[in-house]
PDB file of C-alpha atoms and ligand atoms in Angstrom:
ATOM      1  CA  UNK A   1      -0.277   0.122  -0.300  1.00  0.00           C
ATOM      2  CA  UNK A   2       1.768   3.043  -1.270  1.00  0.00           C
ATOM      3  CA  UNK A   3       1.386   6.476   0.940  1.00  0.00           C
ATOM      4  CA  UNK A   4      -2.185   7.969   1.720  1.00  0.00           C
ATOM      5  CA  UNK A   5      -3.456  10.739  -0.527  1.00  0.00           C
ATOM      6  CA  UNK A   6      -4.723  13.882   0.816  1.00  0.00           C
ATOM      7  CA  UNK A   7      -7.512  15.747  -1.434  1.00  0.00           C
ATOM      8  CA  UNK A   8      -8.453  19.077   0.773  1.00  0.00           C
ATOM      9  CA  UNK A   9     -11.397  20.190  -0.568  1.00  0.00           C
ATOM     10  CA  UNK A  10     -11.701  23.990  -1.255  1.00  0.00           C
ATOM     11  CA  UNK A  11     -15.042  24.265   0.526  1.00  0.00           C
ATOM     12  CA  UNK A  12     -13.275  25.310   3.525  1.00  0.00           C
ATOM     13  CA  UNK A  13     -10.966  27.357   2.182  1.00  0.00           C
ATOM     14  CA  UNK A  14     -11.563  31.392   2.136  1.00  0.00           C
ATOM     15  CA  UNK A  15     -13.627  31.793  -1.305  1.00  0.00           C
ATOM     16  CA  UNK A  16     -12.682  35.258  -1.785  1.00  0.00           C
ATOM     17  CA  UNK A  17      -8.912  34.344  -2.290  1.00  0.00           C
ATOM     18  CA  UNK A  18      -9.291  30.433  -4.090  1.00  0.00           C
ATOM     19  CA  UNK A  19      -6.535  31.188  -6.314  1.00  0.00           C
ATOM     20  CA  UNK A  20      -4.257  31.828  -3.002  1.00  0.00           C
ATOM     21  CA  UNK A  21      -5.369  29.043  -1.504  1.00  0.00           C
ATOM     22  CA  UNK A  22      -4.857  25.596  -3.545  1.00  0.00           C
ATOM     23  CA  UNK A  23      -1.421  27.224  -4.213  1.00  0.00           C
ATOM     24  CA  UNK A  24      -1.205  27.019  -0.508  1.00  0.00           C
ATOM     25  CA  UNK A  25      -2.400  23.732  -0.552  1.00  0.00           C
ATOM     26  CA  UNK A  26      -0.086  22.209  -3.436  1.00  0.00           C
ATOM     27  CA  UNK A  27       2.648  24.052  -1.060  1.00  0.00           C
ATOM     28  CA  UNK A  28       1.948  22.162   2.173  1.00  0.00           C
ATOM     29  CA  UNK A  29       1.792  18.473   0.309  1.00  0.00           C
ATOM     30  CA  UNK A  30      -1.613  18.157  -0.617  1.00  0.00           C
ATOM     31  CA  UNK A  31      -1.871  15.550  -3.434  1.00  0.00           C
ATOM     32  CA  UNK A  32      -4.997  16.700  -5.228  1.00  0.00           C
ATOM     33  CA  UNK A  33      -7.298  18.621  -5.091  1.00  0.00           C
ATOM     34  CA  UNK A  34     -11.012  18.552  -3.974  1.00  0.00           C
ATOM     35  CA  UNK A  35     -13.510  20.362  -5.695  1.00  0.00           C
ATOM     36  CA  UNK A  36     -17.330  20.272  -4.200  1.00  0.00           C
ATOM     37  CA  UNK A  37     -19.952  21.535  -6.961  1.00  0.00           C
ATOM     38  CA  UNK A  38     -23.488  21.689  -5.550  1.00  0.00           C
ATOM     39  CA  UNK A  39     -26.353  22.703  -7.074  1.00  0.00           C
ATOM     40  CA  UNK A  40     -29.055  23.505  -4.482  1.00  0.00           C
ATOM     41  CA  UNK A  41     -31.366  20.836  -6.040  1.00  0.00           C
ATOM     42  CA  UNK A  42     -29.357  17.542  -5.756  1.00  0.00           C
ATOM     43  CA  UNK A  43     -28.019  18.820  -2.439  1.00  0.00           C
ATOM     44  CA  UNK A  44     -29.533  21.199  -0.177  1.00  0.00           C
ATOM     45  CA  UNK A  45     -26.311  23.985  -0.948  1.00  0.00           C
ATOM     46  CA  UNK A  46     -24.981  25.604  -4.060  1.00  0.00           C
ATOM     47  CA  UNK A  47     -21.248  26.018  -4.511  1.00  0.00           C
ATOM     48  CA  UNK A  48     -19.117  26.859  -7.992  1.00  0.00           C
ATOM     49  CA  UNK A  49     -19.561  25.429 -11.155  1.00  0.00           C
ATOM     50  CA  UNK A  50     -16.789  25.123 -14.063  1.00  0.00           C
ATOM     51  CA  UNK A  51     -16.118  28.962 -14.167  1.00  0.00           C
ATOM     52  CA  UNK A  52     -14.302  29.042 -11.336  1.00  0.00           C
ATOM     53  CA  UNK A  53     -12.620  25.294 -12.196  1.00  0.00           C
ATOM     54  CA  UNK A  54     -11.431  27.383 -15.344  1.00  0.00           C
ATOM     55  CA  UNK A  55      -9.900  30.574 -12.985  1.00  0.00           C
ATOM     56  CA  UNK A  56      -8.242  27.716 -10.003  1.00  0.00           C
ATOM     57  CA  UNK A  57      -6.197  25.585 -13.158  1.00  0.00           C
ATOM     58  CA  UNK A  58      -3.388  27.546 -13.777  1.00  0.00           C
ATOM     59  CA  UNK A  59      -2.802  27.769  -9.949  1.00  0.00           C
ATOM     60  CA  UNK A  60      -2.351  24.401  -9.318  1.00  0.00           C
ATOM     61  CA  UNK A  61      -0.039  21.032 -11.298  1.00  0.00           C
ATOM     62  CA  UNK A  62      -2.171  19.239  -8.744  1.00  0.00           C
ATOM     63  CA  UNK A  63      -4.670  16.841 -10.422  1.00  0.00           C
ATOM     64  CA  UNK A  64      -8.177  18.566 -10.060  1.00  0.00           C
ATOM     65  CA  UNK A  65     -10.855  16.189  -8.343  1.00  0.00           C
ATOM     66  CA  UNK A  66     -14.282  17.322  -8.983  1.00  0.00           C
ATOM     67  CA  UNK A  67     -16.690  15.861  -6.763  1.00  0.00           C
ATOM     68  CA  UNK A  68     -20.360  17.091  -8.736  1.00  0.00           C
ATOM     69  CA  UNK A  69     -23.195  16.956  -6.437  1.00  0.00           C
ATOM     70  CA  UNK A  70     -25.313  17.856  -9.260  1.00  0.00           C
ATOM     71  CA  UNK A  71     -28.516  16.474 -11.229  1.00  0.00           C
ATOM     72  CA  UNK A  72     -28.657  16.486 -13.731  1.00  0.00           C
ATOM     73  CA  UNK A  73     -25.198  15.939 -14.446  1.00  0.00           C
ATOM     74  CA  UNK A  74     -24.179  14.734 -17.645  1.00  0.00           C
ATOM     75  CA  UNK A  75     -24.991  17.964 -19.936  1.00  0.00           C
ATOM     76  CA  UNK A  76     -22.032  19.167 -17.461  1.00  0.00           C
ATOM     77  CA  UNK A  77     -19.193  16.390 -17.958  1.00  0.00           C
ATOM     78  CA  UNK A  78     -17.680  18.606 -20.953  1.00  0.00           C
ATOM     79  CA  UNK A  79     -18.018  21.742 -19.437  1.00  0.00           C
ATOM     80  CA  UNK A  80     -16.098  20.484 -16.252  1.00  0.00           C
ATOM     81  CA  UNK A  81     -13.615  18.457 -18.432  1.00  0.00           C
ATOM     82  CA  UNK A  82     -12.602  21.779 -20.613  1.00  0.00           C
ATOM     83  CA  UNK A  83     -12.576  23.845 -17.335  1.00  0.00           C
ATOM     84  CA  UNK A  84      -9.766  21.619 -16.365  1.00  0.00           C
ATOM     85  CA  UNK A  85     -11.013  18.763 -13.974  1.00  0.00           C
ATOM     86  CA  UNK A  86      -8.404  16.078 -13.958  1.00  0.00           C
ATOM     87  CA  UNK A  87     -10.981  13.314 -12.309  1.00  0.00           C
ATOM     88  CA  UNK A  88     -14.847  13.934 -12.168  1.00  0.00           C
ATOM     89  CA  UNK A  89     -17.170  12.307  -9.583  1.00  0.00           C
ATOM     90  CA  UNK A  90     -20.763  11.535 -10.355  1.00  0.00           C
ATOM     91  CA  UNK A  91     -23.422  10.070  -7.929  1.00  0.00           C
ATOM     92  CA  UNK A  92     -25.810   6.936  -8.789  1.00  0.00           C
ATOM     93  CA  UNK A  93     -28.508   8.947  -8.234  1.00  0.00           C
ATOM     94  CA  UNK A  94     -27.835  12.159 -10.091  1.00  0.00           C
ATOM     95  CA  UNK A  95     -29.488  10.238 -13.428  1.00  0.00           C
ATOM     96  CA  UNK A  96     -31.884   7.456 -14.907  1.00  0.00           C
ATOM     97  CA  UNK A  97     -28.446   6.074 -16.344  1.00  0.00           C
ATOM     98  CA  UNK A  98     -25.333   5.440 -14.014  1.00  0.00           C
ATOM     99  CA  UNK A  99     -23.338   3.454 -16.669  1.00  0.00           C
ATOM    100  CA  UNK A 100     -24.097   6.046 -19.685  1.00  0.00           C
ATOM    101  CA  UNK A 101     -23.096   8.868 -16.790  1.00  0.00           C
ATOM    102  CA  UNK A 102     -19.541   7.037 -16.211  1.00  0.00           C
ATOM    103  CA  UNK A 103     -19.415   6.397 -19.936  1.00  0.00           C
ATOM    104  CA  UNK A 104     -19.470  10.332 -20.846  1.00  0.00           C
ATOM    105  CA  UNK A 105     -17.090  11.140 -18.134  1.00  0.00           C
ATOM    106  CA  UNK A 106     -14.471   8.407 -19.725  1.00  0.00           C
ATOM    107  CA  UNK A 107     -15.272   9.969 -23.240  1.00  0.00           C
ATOM    108  CA  UNK A 108     -14.674  13.279 -21.900  1.00  0.00           C
ATOM    109  CA  UNK A 109     -11.068  12.005 -21.053  1.00  0.00           C
ATOM    110  CA  UNK A 110     -11.172  12.661 -17.611  1.00  0.00           C
ATOM    111  CA  UNK A 111     -10.850  10.030 -14.713  1.00  0.00           C
ATOM    112  CA  UNK A 112     -14.406   8.629 -13.362  1.00  0.00           C
ATOM    113  CA  UNK A 113     -15.243   8.204 -10.053  1.00  0.00           C
ATOM    114  CA  UNK A 114     -18.635   7.030  -8.565  1.00  0.00           C
ATOM    115  CA  UNK A 115     -19.830   8.617  -4.966  1.00  0.00           C
ATOM    116  CA  UNK A 116     -21.755   7.094  -2.678  1.00  0.00           C
ATOM    117  CA  UNK A 117     -23.676   8.389  -0.531  1.00  0.00           C
ATOM    118  CA  UNK A 118     -23.946   7.399   3.298  1.00  0.00           C
ATOM    119  CA  UNK A 119     -27.480   5.125   2.627  1.00  0.00           C
ATOM    120  CA  UNK A 120     -26.347   3.894  -0.852  1.00  0.00           C
ATOM    121  CA  UNK A 121     -25.428   0.230  -1.082  1.00  0.00           C
ATOM    122  CA  UNK A 122     -21.996  -0.997  -2.032  1.00  0.00           C
ATOM    123  CA  UNK A 123     -23.559  -3.084  -4.929  1.00  0.00           C
ATOM    124  CA  UNK A 124     -23.582   0.026  -6.760  1.00  0.00           C
ATOM    125  CA  UNK A 125     -20.958  -0.664  -7.672  1.00  0.00           C
ATOM    126  CA  UNK A 126     -21.677  -3.886  -9.087  1.00  0.00           C
ATOM    127  CA  UNK A 127     -21.162  -4.047 -13.530  1.00  0.00           C
ATOM    128  CA  UNK A 128     -19.916  -0.313 -13.457  1.00  0.00           C
ATOM    129  CA  UNK A 129     -16.704  -0.921 -11.706  1.00  0.00           C
ATOM    130  CA  UNK A 130     -14.755  -1.699 -14.508  1.00  0.00           C
ATOM    131  CA  UNK A 131     -15.246   2.209 -15.990  1.00  0.00           C
ATOM    132  CA  UNK A 132     -14.793   3.300 -12.410  1.00  0.00           C
ATOM    133  CA  UNK A 133     -11.328   4.711 -11.380  1.00  0.00           C
ATOM    134  CA  UNK A 134     -12.215   6.177  -8.182  1.00  0.00           C
ATOM    135  CA  UNK A 135     -14.601   5.184  -5.528  1.00  0.00           C
ATOM    136  CA  UNK A 136     -15.899   7.910  -3.562  1.00  0.00           C
ATOM    137  CA  UNK A 137     -17.304   7.012  -0.312  1.00  0.00           C
ATOM    138  CA  UNK A 138     -19.212   9.486   1.286  1.00  0.00           C
ATOM    139  CA  UNK A 139     -18.847   9.695   4.999  1.00  0.00           C
ATOM    140  CA  UNK A 140     -21.680  12.320   5.575  1.00  0.00           C
ATOM    141  CA  UNK A 141     -24.719  12.956   3.850  1.00  0.00           C
ATOM    142  CA  UNK A 142     -23.294  15.503   0.902  1.00  0.00           C
ATOM    143  CA  UNK A 143     -23.760  19.099   1.026  1.00  0.00           C
ATOM    144  CA  UNK A 144     -21.914  20.532   4.030  1.00  0.00           C
ATOM    145  CA  UNK A 145     -18.284  20.731   4.615  1.00  0.00           C
ATOM    146  CA  UNK A 146     -18.237  20.639   8.703  1.00  0.00           C
ATOM    147  CA  UNK A 147     -20.446  17.410   9.553  1.00  0.00           C
ATOM    148  CA  UNK A 148     -19.813  14.483  11.992  1.00  0.00           C
ATOM    149  CA  UNK A 149     -18.351  11.065  10.878  1.00  0.00           C
ATOM    150  CA  UNK A 150     -21.117   8.974  10.201  1.00  0.00           C
ATOM    151  CA  UNK A 151     -19.060   5.302  11.699  1.00  0.00           C
ATOM    152  CA  UNK A 152     -21.539   2.705   9.796  1.00  0.00           C
ATOM    153  CA  UNK A 153     -19.721   4.003   6.739  1.00  0.00           C
ATOM    154  CA  UNK A 154     -16.713   2.044   8.047  1.00  0.00           C
ATOM    155  CA  UNK A 155     -17.484  -1.197   7.333  1.00  0.00           C
ATOM    156  CA  UNK A 156     -18.571  -0.247   3.791  1.00  0.00           C
ATOM    157  CA  UNK A 157     -15.353   0.516   3.236  1.00  0.00           C
ATOM    158  CA  UNK A 158     -13.994  -2.797   3.755  1.00  0.00           C
ATOM    159  CA  UNK A 159     -16.425  -4.148   1.596  1.00  0.00           C
ATOM    160  CA  UNK A 160     -15.853  -1.584  -1.193  1.00  0.00           C
ATOM    161  CA  UNK A 161     -11.664  -2.565  -0.456  1.00  0.00           C
ATOM    162  CA  UNK A 162     -12.679  -6.095  -1.034  1.00  0.00           C
ATOM    163  CA  UNK A 163     -14.604  -5.177  -3.939  1.00  0.00           C
ATOM    164  CA  UNK A 164     -11.528  -3.499  -5.412  1.00  0.00           C
ATOM    165  CA  UNK A 165      -8.788  -6.192  -4.408  1.00  0.00           C
ATOM    166  CA  UNK A 166     -10.940  -9.294  -5.751  1.00  0.00           C
ATOM    167  CA  UNK A 167     -10.999  -6.883  -9.281  1.00  0.00           C
ATOM    168  CA  UNK A 168      -7.025  -6.266  -9.065  1.00  0.00           C
ATOM    169  CA  UNK A 169      -7.286  -3.043 -10.420  1.00  0.00           C
ATOM    170  CA  UNK A 170      -5.507   0.320  -8.768  1.00  0.00           C
ATOM    171  CA  UNK A 171      -9.056   1.817  -8.403  1.00  0.00           C
ATOM    172  CA  UNK A 172      -8.824   4.649  -5.744  1.00  0.00           C
ATOM    173  CA  UNK A 173     -10.816   4.531  -2.468  1.00  0.00           C
ATOM    174  CA  UNK A 174     -11.238   7.824  -1.920  1.00  0.00           C
ATOM    175  CA  UNK A 175     -13.791   9.075   1.525  1.00  0.00           C
ATOM    176  CA  UNK A 176     -15.254  12.079   2.046  1.00  0.00           C
ATOM    177  CA  UNK A 177     -16.622  13.743   5.338  1.00  0.00           C
ATOM    178  CA  UNK A 178     -15.730  14.615   8.672  1.00  0.00           C
ATOM    179  CA  UNK A 179     -11.770  13.288   8.599  1.00  0.00           C
ATOM    180  CA  UNK A 180      -9.546  15.016  11.083  1.00  0.00           C
ATOM    181  CA  UNK A 181      -6.863  13.021  12.799  1.00  0.00           C
ATOM    182  CA  UNK A 182      -9.156  11.067  14.876  1.00  0.00           C
ATOM    183  CA  UNK A 183     -11.002   9.612  12.246  1.00  0.00           C
ATOM    184  CA  UNK A 184      -8.386   9.652   9.346  1.00  0.00           C
ATOM    185  CA  UNK A 185      -6.655   6.244  10.703  1.00  0.00           C
ATOM    186  CA  UNK A 186     -10.133   4.226  10.701  1.00  0.00           C
ATOM    187  CA  UNK A 187     -10.449   4.682   7.035  1.00  0.00           C
ATOM    188  CA  UNK A 188      -7.083   3.955   6.532  1.00  0.00           C
ATOM    189  CA  UNK A 189      -7.599   0.688   8.527  1.00  0.00           C
ATOM    190  CA  UNK A 190     -10.680   0.118   6.625  1.00  0.00           C
ATOM    191  CA  UNK A 191      -9.023   0.022   3.176  1.00  0.00           C
ATOM    192  CA  UNK A 192      -8.621   3.927   1.959  1.00  0.00           C
ATOM    193  CA  UNK A 193      -6.399   5.229  -0.046  1.00  0.00           C
ATOM    194  CA  UNK A 194      -7.203   8.715  -0.534  1.00  0.00           C
ATOM    195  CA  UNK A 195      -9.025  11.082   1.918  1.00  0.00           C
ATOM    196  CA  UNK A 196     -10.879  14.348   1.264  1.00  0.00           C
ATOM    197  CA  UNK A 197     -10.364  16.721   4.096  1.00  0.00           C
ATOM    198  CA  UNK A 198     -12.019  20.485   4.013  1.00  0.00           C
ATOM    199  CA  UNK A 199     -11.775  21.195   8.168  1.00  0.00           C
ATOM    200  CA  UNK A 200      -9.258  19.640   8.374  1.00  0.00           C
ATOM    201  CA  UNK A 201      -7.367  21.027   6.248  1.00  0.00           C
ATOM    202  CA  UNK A 202      -8.405  24.517   5.697  1.00  0.00           C
ATOM    203  CA  UNK A 203      -9.400  25.100   9.030  1.00  0.00           C
ATOM    204  CA  UNK A 204      -7.125  28.308  11.115  1.00  0.00           C
ATOM    205  CA  UNK A 205      -4.179  29.899   9.287  1.00  0.00           C
ATOM    206  CA  UNK A 206      -2.691  28.465   6.287  1.00  0.00           C
ATOM    207  CA  UNK A 207       0.803  28.253   8.324  1.00  0.00           C
ATOM    208  CA  UNK A 208      -1.020  25.194   9.130  1.00  0.00           C
ATOM    209  CA  UNK A 209      -1.951  23.457   6.179  1.00  0.00           C
ATOM    210  CA  UNK A 210       1.458  21.533   6.132  1.00  0.00           C
ATOM    211  CA  UNK A 211       1.276  20.383   9.712  1.00  0.00           C
ATOM    212  CA  UNK A 212      -2.552  19.626   9.228  1.00  0.00           C
ATOM    213  CA  UNK A 213      -2.174  17.457   6.216  1.00  0.00           C
ATOM    214  CA  UNK A 214       0.732  15.799   7.823  1.00  0.00           C
ATOM    215  CA  UNK A 215      -1.479  14.911  10.533  1.00  0.00           C
ATOM    216  CA  UNK A 216      -4.150  13.423   8.222  1.00  0.00           C
ATOM    217  CA  UNK A 217      -1.559  10.810   6.351  1.00  0.00           C
ATOM    218  CA  UNK A 218       0.184   9.463   9.326  1.00  0.00           C
ATOM    219  CA  UNK A 219      -1.386  10.238  12.639  1.00  0.00           C
ATOM    220  CA  UNK A 220       0.911  10.839  15.741  1.00  0.00           C
TER     221      UNK A 220
HETATM  222  C1  LIG B   1     -19.294  17.785   1.471  1.00  0.00           C
HETATM  223  C2  LIG B   1     -18.762  17.701   0.656  1.00  0.00           C
HETATM  224  C3  LIG B   1     -16.954  17.391   1.610  1.00  0.00           C
HETATM  225  C4  LIG B   1     -17.079  18.262   2.574  1.00  0.00           C
HETATM  226  C5  LIG B   1     -15.847  17.842   3.220  1.00  0.00           C
HETATM  227  O1  LIG B   1     -20.551  17.205   0.595  1.00  0.00           O
HETATM  228  O2  LIG B   1     -18.211  16.399  -0.639  1.00  0.00           O
HETATM  229  O3  LIG B   1     -15.763  17.259   0.512  1.00  0.00           O
HETATM  230  O4  LIG B   1     -16.246  19.322   1.684  1.00  0.00           O
HETATM  231  O5  LIG B   1     -15.649  18.835   4.435  1.00  0.00           O
HETATM  232  P1  LIG B   1     -14.951  18.027   5.896  1.00  0.00           P
HETATM  233  O6  LIG B   1     -13.852  17.809   5.715  1.00  0.00           O
HETATM  234  O7  LIG B   1     -15.067  19.541   6.545  1.00  0.00           O
HETATM  235  O8  LIG B   1     -16.125  16.982   6.301  1.00  0.00           O
HETATM  236 ZN1  LIG B   2     -16.417  16.139  -1.767  1.00  0.00          ZN
END
């Protein structure tokens, strides 16, 4: 198992200086930049769209890990890819044809992620796993940063780990929501290879970002 990847979520950054915040996360040792896109319809909050992804693109060489919490999602995939998304993650509930949506992500040239809400069963991955480069297990209900980690997702992470190992392909197993120095070791032990963290990275002063990231990756 390689080093755990850390993907700071800019949802918790200062939106008045996003470019700076992304550069600070890269300098602090982040592996990807997680971009939470919310439409006020699929989730009860509104965040940002492709224009912001495009503006951020020149600020970092890190992969932009774009998490689409929007419905419909198909009409926007190409826009996010053209804006500079490297990974595009979608929810199976975002449309009637999850296989078609994942095909559209792959056709755009981006890596494809499938996000599973806390209540979404693991078998949502069956029959589409061949199209997937990343599985995003939500450890909170999507829509807001700063929520409490749901313990019930731990067995689900283990179950997805087993499915990925059975396939034998290098699929990223990313966990998103409520991660901090206490919960991170538990999800890593369950088999996660990438951690999304908003509050735990961007909460507080930029001078602490490097330490925040270090604590998530290998807790003391
Ligand atoms: C929730 C988002 C998360 C969120 C994580 O809908 O998908 O990425 O920003 O925030 P924290 O780390 O604060 O739980
Ligand atoms: Zn997210």
